[in-house]
PDB file of C-alpha atoms in Angstrom:
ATOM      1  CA  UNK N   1      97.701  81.952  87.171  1.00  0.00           C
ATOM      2  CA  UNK N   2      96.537  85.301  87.347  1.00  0.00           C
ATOM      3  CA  UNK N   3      94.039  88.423  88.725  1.00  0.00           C
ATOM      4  CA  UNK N   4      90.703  89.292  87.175  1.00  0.00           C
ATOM      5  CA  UNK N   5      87.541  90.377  88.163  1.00  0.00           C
ATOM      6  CA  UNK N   6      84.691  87.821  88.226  1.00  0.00           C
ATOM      7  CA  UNK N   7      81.289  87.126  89.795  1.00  0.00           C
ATOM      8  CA  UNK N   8      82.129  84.071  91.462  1.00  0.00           C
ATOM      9  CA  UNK N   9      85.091  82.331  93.598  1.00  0.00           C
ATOM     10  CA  UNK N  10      85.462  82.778  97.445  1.00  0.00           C
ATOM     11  CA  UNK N  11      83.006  84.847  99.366  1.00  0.00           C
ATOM     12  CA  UNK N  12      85.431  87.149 101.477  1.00  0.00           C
ATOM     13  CA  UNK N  13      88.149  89.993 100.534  1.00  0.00           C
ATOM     14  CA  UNK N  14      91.805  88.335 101.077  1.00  0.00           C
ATOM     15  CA  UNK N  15      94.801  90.257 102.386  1.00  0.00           C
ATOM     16  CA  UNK N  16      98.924  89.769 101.062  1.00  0.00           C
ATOM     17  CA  UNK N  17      98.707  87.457 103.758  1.00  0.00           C
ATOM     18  CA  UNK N  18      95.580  85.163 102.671  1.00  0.00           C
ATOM     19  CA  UNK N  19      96.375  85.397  99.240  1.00  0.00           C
ATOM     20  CA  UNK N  20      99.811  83.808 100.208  1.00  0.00           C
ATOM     21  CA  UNK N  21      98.350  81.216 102.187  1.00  0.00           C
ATOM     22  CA  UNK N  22      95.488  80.354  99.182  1.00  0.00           C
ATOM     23  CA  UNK N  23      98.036  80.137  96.229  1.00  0.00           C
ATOM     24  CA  UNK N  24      99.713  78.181  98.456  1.00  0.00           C
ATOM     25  CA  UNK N  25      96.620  75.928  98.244  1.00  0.00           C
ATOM     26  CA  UNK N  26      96.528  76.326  94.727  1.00  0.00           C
ATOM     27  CA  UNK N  27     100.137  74.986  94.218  1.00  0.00           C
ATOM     28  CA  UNK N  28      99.333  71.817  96.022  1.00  0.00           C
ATOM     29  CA  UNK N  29      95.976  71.348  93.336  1.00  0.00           C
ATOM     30  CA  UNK N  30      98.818  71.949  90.551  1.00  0.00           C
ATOM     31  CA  UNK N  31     101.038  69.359  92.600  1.00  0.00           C
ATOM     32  CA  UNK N  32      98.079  67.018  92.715  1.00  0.00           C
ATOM     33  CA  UNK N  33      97.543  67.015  88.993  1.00  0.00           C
ATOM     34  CA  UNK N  34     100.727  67.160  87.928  1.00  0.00           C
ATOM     35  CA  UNK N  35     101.641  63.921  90.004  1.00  0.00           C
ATOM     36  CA  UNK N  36      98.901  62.329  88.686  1.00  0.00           C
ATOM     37  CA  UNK N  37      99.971  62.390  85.276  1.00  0.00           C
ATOM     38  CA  UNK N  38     103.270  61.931  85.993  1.00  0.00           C
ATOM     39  CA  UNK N  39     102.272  58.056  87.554  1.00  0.00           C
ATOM     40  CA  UNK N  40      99.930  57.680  84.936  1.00  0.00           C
ATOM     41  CA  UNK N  41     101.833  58.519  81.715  1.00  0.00           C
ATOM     42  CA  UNK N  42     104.094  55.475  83.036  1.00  0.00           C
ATOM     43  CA  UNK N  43     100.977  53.266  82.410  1.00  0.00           C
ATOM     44  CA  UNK N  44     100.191  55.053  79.233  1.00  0.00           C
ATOM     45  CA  UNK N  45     103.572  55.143  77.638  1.00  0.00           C
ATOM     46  CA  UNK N  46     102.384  52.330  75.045  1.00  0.00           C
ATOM     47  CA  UNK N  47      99.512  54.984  74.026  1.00  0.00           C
ATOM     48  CA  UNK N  48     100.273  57.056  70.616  1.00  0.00           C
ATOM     49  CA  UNK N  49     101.663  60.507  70.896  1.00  0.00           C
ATOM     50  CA  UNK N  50      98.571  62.146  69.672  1.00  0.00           C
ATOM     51  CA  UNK N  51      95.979  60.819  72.250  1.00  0.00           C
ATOM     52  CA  UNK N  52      98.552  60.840  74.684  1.00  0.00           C
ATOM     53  CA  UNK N  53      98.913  64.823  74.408  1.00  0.00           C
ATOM     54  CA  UNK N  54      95.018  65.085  74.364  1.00  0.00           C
ATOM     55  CA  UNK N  55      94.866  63.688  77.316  1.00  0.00           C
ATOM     56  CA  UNK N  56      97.780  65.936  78.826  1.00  0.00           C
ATOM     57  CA  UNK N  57      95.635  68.596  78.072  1.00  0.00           C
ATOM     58  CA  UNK N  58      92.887  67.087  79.771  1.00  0.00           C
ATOM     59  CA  UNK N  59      94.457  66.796  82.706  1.00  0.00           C
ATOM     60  CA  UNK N  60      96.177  70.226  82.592  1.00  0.00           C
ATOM     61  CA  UNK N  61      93.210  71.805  81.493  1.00  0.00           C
ATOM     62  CA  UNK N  62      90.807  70.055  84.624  1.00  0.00           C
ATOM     63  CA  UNK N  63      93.652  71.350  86.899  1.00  0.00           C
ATOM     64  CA  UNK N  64      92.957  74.526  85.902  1.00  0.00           C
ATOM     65  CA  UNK N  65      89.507  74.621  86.284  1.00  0.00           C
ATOM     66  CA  UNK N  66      90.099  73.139  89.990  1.00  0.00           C
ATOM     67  CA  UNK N  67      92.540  76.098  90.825  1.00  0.00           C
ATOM     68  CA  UNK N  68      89.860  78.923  89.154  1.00  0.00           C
ATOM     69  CA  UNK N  69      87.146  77.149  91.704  1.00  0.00           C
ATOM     70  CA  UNK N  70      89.989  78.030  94.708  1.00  0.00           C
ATOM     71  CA  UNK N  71      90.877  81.218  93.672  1.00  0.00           C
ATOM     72  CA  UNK N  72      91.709  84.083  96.272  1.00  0.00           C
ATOM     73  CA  UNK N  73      89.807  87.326  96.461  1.00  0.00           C
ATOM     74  CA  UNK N  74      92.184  90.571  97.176  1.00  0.00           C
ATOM     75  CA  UNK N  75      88.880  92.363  96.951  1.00  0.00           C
ATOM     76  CA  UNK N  76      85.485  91.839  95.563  1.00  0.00           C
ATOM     77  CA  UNK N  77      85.327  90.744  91.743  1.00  0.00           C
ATOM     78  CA  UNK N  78      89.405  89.902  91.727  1.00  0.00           C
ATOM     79  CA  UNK N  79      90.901  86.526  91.557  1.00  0.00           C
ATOM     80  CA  UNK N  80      93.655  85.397  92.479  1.00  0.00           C
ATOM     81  CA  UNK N  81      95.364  81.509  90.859  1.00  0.00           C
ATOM     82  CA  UNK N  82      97.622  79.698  89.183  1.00  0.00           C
ATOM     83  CA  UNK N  83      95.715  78.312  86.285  1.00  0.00           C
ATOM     84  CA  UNK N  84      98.369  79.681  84.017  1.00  0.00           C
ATOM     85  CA  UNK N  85     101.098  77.422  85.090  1.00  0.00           C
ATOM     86  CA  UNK N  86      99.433  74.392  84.093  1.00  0.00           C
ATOM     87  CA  UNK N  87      98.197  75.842  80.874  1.00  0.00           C
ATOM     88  CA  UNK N  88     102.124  76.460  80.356  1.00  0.00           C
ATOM     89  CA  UNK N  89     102.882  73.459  81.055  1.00  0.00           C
ATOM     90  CA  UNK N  90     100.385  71.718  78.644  1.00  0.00           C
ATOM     91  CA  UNK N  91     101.428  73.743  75.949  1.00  0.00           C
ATOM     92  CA  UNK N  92     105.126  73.386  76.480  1.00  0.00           C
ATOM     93  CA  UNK N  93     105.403  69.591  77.003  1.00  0.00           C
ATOM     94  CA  UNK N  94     102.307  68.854  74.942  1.00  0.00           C
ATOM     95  CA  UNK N  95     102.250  70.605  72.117  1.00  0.00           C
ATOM     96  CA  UNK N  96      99.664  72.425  69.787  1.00  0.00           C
ATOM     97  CA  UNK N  97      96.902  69.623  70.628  1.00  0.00           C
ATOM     98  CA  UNK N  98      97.378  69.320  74.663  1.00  0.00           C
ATOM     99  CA  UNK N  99      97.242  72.800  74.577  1.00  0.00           C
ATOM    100  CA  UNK N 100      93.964  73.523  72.424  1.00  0.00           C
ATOM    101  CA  UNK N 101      92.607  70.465  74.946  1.00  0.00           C
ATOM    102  CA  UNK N 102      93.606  72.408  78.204  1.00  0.00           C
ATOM    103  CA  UNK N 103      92.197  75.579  77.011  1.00  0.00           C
ATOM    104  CA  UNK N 104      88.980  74.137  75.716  1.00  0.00           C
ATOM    105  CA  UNK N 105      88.700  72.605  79.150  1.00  0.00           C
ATOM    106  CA  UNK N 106      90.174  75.914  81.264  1.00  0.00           C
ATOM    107  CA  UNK N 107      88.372  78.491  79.023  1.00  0.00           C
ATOM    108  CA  UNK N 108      84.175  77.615  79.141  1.00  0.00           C
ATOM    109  CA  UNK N 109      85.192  77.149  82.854  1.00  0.00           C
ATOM    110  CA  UNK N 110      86.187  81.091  83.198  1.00  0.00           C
ATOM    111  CA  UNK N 111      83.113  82.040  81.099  1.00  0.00           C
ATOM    112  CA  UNK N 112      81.096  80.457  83.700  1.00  0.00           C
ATOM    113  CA  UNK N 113      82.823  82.604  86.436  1.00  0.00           C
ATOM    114  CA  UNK N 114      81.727  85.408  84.507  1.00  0.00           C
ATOM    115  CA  UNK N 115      82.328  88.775  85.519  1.00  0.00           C
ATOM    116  CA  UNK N 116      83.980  92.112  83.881  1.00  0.00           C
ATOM    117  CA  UNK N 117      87.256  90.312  84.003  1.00  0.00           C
ATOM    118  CA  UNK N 118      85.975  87.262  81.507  1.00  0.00           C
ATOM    119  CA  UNK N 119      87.599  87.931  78.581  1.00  0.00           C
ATOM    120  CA  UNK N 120      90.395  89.564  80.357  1.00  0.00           C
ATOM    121  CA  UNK N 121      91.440  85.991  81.890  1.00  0.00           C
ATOM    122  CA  UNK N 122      90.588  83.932  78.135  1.00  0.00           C
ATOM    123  CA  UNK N 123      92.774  86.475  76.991  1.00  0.00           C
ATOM    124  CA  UNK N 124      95.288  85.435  79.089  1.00  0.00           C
ATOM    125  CA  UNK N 125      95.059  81.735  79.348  1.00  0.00           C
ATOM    126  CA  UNK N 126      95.114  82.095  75.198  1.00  0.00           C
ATOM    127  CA  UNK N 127      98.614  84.746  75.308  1.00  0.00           C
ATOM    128  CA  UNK N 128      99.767  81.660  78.137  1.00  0.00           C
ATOM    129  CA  UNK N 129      99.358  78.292  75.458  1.00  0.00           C
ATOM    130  CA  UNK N 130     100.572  80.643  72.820  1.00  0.00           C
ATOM    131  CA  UNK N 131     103.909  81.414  74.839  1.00  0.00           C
ATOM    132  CA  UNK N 132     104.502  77.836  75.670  1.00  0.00           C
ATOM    133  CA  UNK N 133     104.150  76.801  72.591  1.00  0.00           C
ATOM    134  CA  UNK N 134     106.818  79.863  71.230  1.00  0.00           C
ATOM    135  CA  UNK N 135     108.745  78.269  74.203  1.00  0.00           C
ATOM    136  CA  UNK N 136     108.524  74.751  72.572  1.00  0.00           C
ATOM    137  CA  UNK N 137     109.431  76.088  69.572  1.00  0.00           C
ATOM    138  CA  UNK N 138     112.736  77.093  70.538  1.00  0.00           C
ATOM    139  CA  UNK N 139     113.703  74.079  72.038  1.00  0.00           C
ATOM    140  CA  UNK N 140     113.164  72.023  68.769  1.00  0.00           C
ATOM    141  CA  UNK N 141     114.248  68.644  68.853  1.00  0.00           C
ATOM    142  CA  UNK N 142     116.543  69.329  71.885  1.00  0.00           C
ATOM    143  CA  UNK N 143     115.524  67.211  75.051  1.00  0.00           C
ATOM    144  CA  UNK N 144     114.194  69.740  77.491  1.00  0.00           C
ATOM    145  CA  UNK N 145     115.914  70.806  80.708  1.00  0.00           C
ATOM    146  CA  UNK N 146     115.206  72.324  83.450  1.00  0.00           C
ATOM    147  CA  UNK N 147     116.847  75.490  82.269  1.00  0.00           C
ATOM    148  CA  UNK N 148     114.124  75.404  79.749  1.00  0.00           C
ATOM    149  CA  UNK N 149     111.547  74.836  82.828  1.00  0.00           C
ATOM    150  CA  UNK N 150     113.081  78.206  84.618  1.00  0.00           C
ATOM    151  CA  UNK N 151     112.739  80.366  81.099  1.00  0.00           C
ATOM    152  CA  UNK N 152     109.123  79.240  80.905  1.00  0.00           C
ATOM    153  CA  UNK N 153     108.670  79.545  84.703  1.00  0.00           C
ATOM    154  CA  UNK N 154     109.485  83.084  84.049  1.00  0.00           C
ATOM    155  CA  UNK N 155     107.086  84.048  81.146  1.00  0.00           C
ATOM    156  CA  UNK N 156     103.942  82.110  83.234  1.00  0.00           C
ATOM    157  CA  UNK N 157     105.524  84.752  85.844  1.00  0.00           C
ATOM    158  CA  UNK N 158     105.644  88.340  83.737  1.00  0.00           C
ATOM    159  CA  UNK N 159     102.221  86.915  81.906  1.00  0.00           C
ATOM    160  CA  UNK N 160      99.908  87.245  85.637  1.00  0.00           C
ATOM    161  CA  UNK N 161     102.105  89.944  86.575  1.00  0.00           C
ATOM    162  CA  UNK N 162     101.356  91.856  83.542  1.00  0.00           C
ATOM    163  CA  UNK N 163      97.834  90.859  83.943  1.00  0.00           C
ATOM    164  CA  UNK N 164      97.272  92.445  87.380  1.00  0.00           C
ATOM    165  CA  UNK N 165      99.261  95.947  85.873  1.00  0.00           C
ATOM    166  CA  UNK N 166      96.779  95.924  82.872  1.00  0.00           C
ATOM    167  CA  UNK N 167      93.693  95.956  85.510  1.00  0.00           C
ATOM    168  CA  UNK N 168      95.861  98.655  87.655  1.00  0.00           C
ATOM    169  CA  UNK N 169      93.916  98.466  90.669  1.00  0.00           C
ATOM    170  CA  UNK N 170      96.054  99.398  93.657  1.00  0.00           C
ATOM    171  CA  UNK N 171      95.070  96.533  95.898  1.00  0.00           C
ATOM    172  CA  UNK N 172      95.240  93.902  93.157  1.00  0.00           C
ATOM    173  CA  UNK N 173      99.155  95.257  92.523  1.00  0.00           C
ATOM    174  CA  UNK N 174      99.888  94.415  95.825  1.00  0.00           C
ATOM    175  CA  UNK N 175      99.784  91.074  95.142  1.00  0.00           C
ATOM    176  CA  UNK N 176     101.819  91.224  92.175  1.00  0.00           C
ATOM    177  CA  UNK N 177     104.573  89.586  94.239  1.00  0.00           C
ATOM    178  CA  UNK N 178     102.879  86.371  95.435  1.00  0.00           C
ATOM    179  CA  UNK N 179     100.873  85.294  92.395  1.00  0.00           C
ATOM    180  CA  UNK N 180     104.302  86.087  90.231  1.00  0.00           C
ATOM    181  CA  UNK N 181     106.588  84.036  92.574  1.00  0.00           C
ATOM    182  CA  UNK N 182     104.290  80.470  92.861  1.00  0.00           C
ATOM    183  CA  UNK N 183     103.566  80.787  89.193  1.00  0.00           C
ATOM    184  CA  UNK N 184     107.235  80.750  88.792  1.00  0.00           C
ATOM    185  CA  UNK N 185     107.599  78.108  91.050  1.00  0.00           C
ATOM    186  CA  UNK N 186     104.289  75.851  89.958  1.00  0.00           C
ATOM    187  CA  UNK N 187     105.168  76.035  86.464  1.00  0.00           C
ATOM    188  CA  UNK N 188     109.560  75.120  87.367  1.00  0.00           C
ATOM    189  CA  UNK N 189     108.101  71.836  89.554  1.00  0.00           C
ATOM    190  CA  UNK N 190     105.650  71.146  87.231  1.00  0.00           C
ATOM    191  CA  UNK N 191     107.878  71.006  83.990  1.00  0.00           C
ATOM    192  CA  UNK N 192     110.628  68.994  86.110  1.00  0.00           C
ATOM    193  CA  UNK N 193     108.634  66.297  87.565  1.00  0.00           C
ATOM    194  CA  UNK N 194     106.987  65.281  84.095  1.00  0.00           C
ATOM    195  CA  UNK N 195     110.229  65.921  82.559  1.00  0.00           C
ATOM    196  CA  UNK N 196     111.798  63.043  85.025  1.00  0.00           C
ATOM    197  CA  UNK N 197     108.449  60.812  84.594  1.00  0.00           C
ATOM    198  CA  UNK N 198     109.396  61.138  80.609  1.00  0.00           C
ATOM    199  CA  UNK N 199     113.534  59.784  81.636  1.00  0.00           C
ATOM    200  CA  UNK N 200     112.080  57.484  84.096  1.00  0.00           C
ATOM    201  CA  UNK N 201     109.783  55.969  81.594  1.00  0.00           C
ATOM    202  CA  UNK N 202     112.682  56.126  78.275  1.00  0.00           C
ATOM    203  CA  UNK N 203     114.715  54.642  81.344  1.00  0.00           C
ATOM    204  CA  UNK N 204     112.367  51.646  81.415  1.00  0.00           C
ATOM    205  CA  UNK N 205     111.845  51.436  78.193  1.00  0.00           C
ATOM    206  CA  UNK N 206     115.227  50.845  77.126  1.00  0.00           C
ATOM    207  CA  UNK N 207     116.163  48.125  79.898  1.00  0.00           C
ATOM    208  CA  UNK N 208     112.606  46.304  78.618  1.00  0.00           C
ATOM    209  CA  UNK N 209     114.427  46.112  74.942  1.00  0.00           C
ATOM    210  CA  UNK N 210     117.511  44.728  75.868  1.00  0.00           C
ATOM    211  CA  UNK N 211     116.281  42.728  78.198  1.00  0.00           C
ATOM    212  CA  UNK N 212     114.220  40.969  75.403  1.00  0.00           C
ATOM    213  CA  UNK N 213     116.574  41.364  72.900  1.00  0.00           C
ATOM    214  CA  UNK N 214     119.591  40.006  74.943  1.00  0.00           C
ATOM    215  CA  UNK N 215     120.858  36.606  72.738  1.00  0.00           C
ATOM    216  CA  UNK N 216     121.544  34.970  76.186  1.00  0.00           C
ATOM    217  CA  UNK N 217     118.723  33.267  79.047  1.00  0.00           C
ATOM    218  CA  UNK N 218     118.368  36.748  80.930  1.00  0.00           C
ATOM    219  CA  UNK N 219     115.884  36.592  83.827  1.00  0.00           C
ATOM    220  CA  UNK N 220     114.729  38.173  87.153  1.00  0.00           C
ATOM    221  CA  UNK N 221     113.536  36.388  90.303  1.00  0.00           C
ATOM    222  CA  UNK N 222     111.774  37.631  93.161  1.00  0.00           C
ATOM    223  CA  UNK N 223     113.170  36.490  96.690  1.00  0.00           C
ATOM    224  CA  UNK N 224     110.518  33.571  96.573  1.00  0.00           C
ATOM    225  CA  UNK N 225     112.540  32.126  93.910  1.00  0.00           C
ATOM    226  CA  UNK N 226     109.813  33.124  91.201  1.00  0.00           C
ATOM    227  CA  UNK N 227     110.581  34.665  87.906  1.00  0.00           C
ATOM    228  CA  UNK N 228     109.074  38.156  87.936  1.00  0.00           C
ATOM    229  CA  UNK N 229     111.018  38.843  84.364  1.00  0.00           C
ATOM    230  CA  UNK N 230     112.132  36.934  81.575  1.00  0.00           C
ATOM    231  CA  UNK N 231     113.685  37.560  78.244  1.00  0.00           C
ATOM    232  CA  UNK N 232     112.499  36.053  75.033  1.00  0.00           C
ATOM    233  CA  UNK N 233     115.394  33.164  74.843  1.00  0.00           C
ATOM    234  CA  UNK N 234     113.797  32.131  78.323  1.00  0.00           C
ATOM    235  CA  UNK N 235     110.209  31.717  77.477  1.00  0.00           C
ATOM    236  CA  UNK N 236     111.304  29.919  74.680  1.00  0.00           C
ATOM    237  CA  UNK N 237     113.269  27.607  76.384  1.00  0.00           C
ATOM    238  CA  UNK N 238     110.479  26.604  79.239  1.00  0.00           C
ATOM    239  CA  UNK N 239     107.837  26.153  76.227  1.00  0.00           C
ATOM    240  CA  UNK N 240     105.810  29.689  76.223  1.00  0.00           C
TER     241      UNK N 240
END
């Protein structure tokens, strides 16, 4: 999620036009993750909070490193991703321990690229988990919305924009436009589809309890005639 110099990452010089099409590639490695979790954390929704937001950050954070590894070159030495909007997200949904996973995940990664703009982009992936947890902050004990996906959408956003005016090279500003609109935009999707995994999963959750706690024989067959669920009264009753 943002411009730096570095030694490695693709080969050739990319124009507006290439970089567009690359962080386009980039936002489909953030979709890939991202949907990942979002399938899994239905499987892992009877894991504790803690080492459930470790492994958040493990995802996020091996996202990242994928997106650094498809970077875009607008010249020699200066990359092009969206790293950032997955360390936002981390941090955001997370909290203080996905987000110290991600970026001990994301940030030995950029230290391998190397390069003049190393500490640069740890500088930034660092200001990036420390804004979305600020961002957390705010929201408290409020469920989050997708308002509150926008707002951080927009500080992933001014974060690599601000990176690429700090550097200042002409053709790196160029693509100020491109790498601040699909961070905007991987950061909003990203936030909103684990924010509906989350209501799909409380969803679940909720019909699982009163199906078990319902007084009456509650069940559900399949179209074979099978039962597929069952309440407690009804397990009882056929002697399990």
């Amino acid at each position: 999620a943002m411009m730096e110099r570095g030694r490695s990452g693709p080969p050739q010089e990319a124009n507006l036009t290439s970089s567009w099409q690359v962080l386009i590639g980039n936002l489909a490695v953030v979709a890939l993750f991202v949907l990942g979790w979002a399938n899994a954390r239905f499987l892992l929704r009877s894991v504790p909070g803690a080492p459930r937001a470790a492994l958040l950050g493990l995802v996020m954070g091996l996202g990242a490193a994928t997106t650094m590894g498809m970077a875009a070159q607008v010249m020699p030495g200066h990359l092009l991703d969206l790293r950032l909007s997955l360390v936002a997200v981390s941090a955001f949904l997370g909290g203080p321990l996905a987000a110290l996973v991600t970026l001990a995940v994301a940030l030995p990664c950029r230290a391998l690229l190397g390069g003049d703009g190393m500490v640069a982009g740890m500088s930034t992936m660092a200001a990036m988990a420390l804004a979305g947890l600020a961002c957390r902050m705010l929201v408290g004990h409020r469920p989050a919305t997708a308002w509150h996906s926008l707002g951080l959408g927009i500080t992933a956003a001014a974060i690599a924009a601000g990176g690429i005016l700090i550097i200042g090279v002409l053709d790196a500003i160029h693509n100020i436009v491109p790498l601040a609109v699909l961070n905007l935009v991987a950061t909003v999707l990203a936030c909103v589809v684990i924010l509906h995994s989350r209501r799909f999963t409380a969803e679940h959750d909720l019909l699982d309890a009163a199906l078990a706690q319902a007084p009456d024989f509650t069940y559900v067959k399949d179209r074979y005639g099978r039962f597929a669920a069952v309440n407690a009264g009804v397990a009882r009753f056929h002697g399990f």
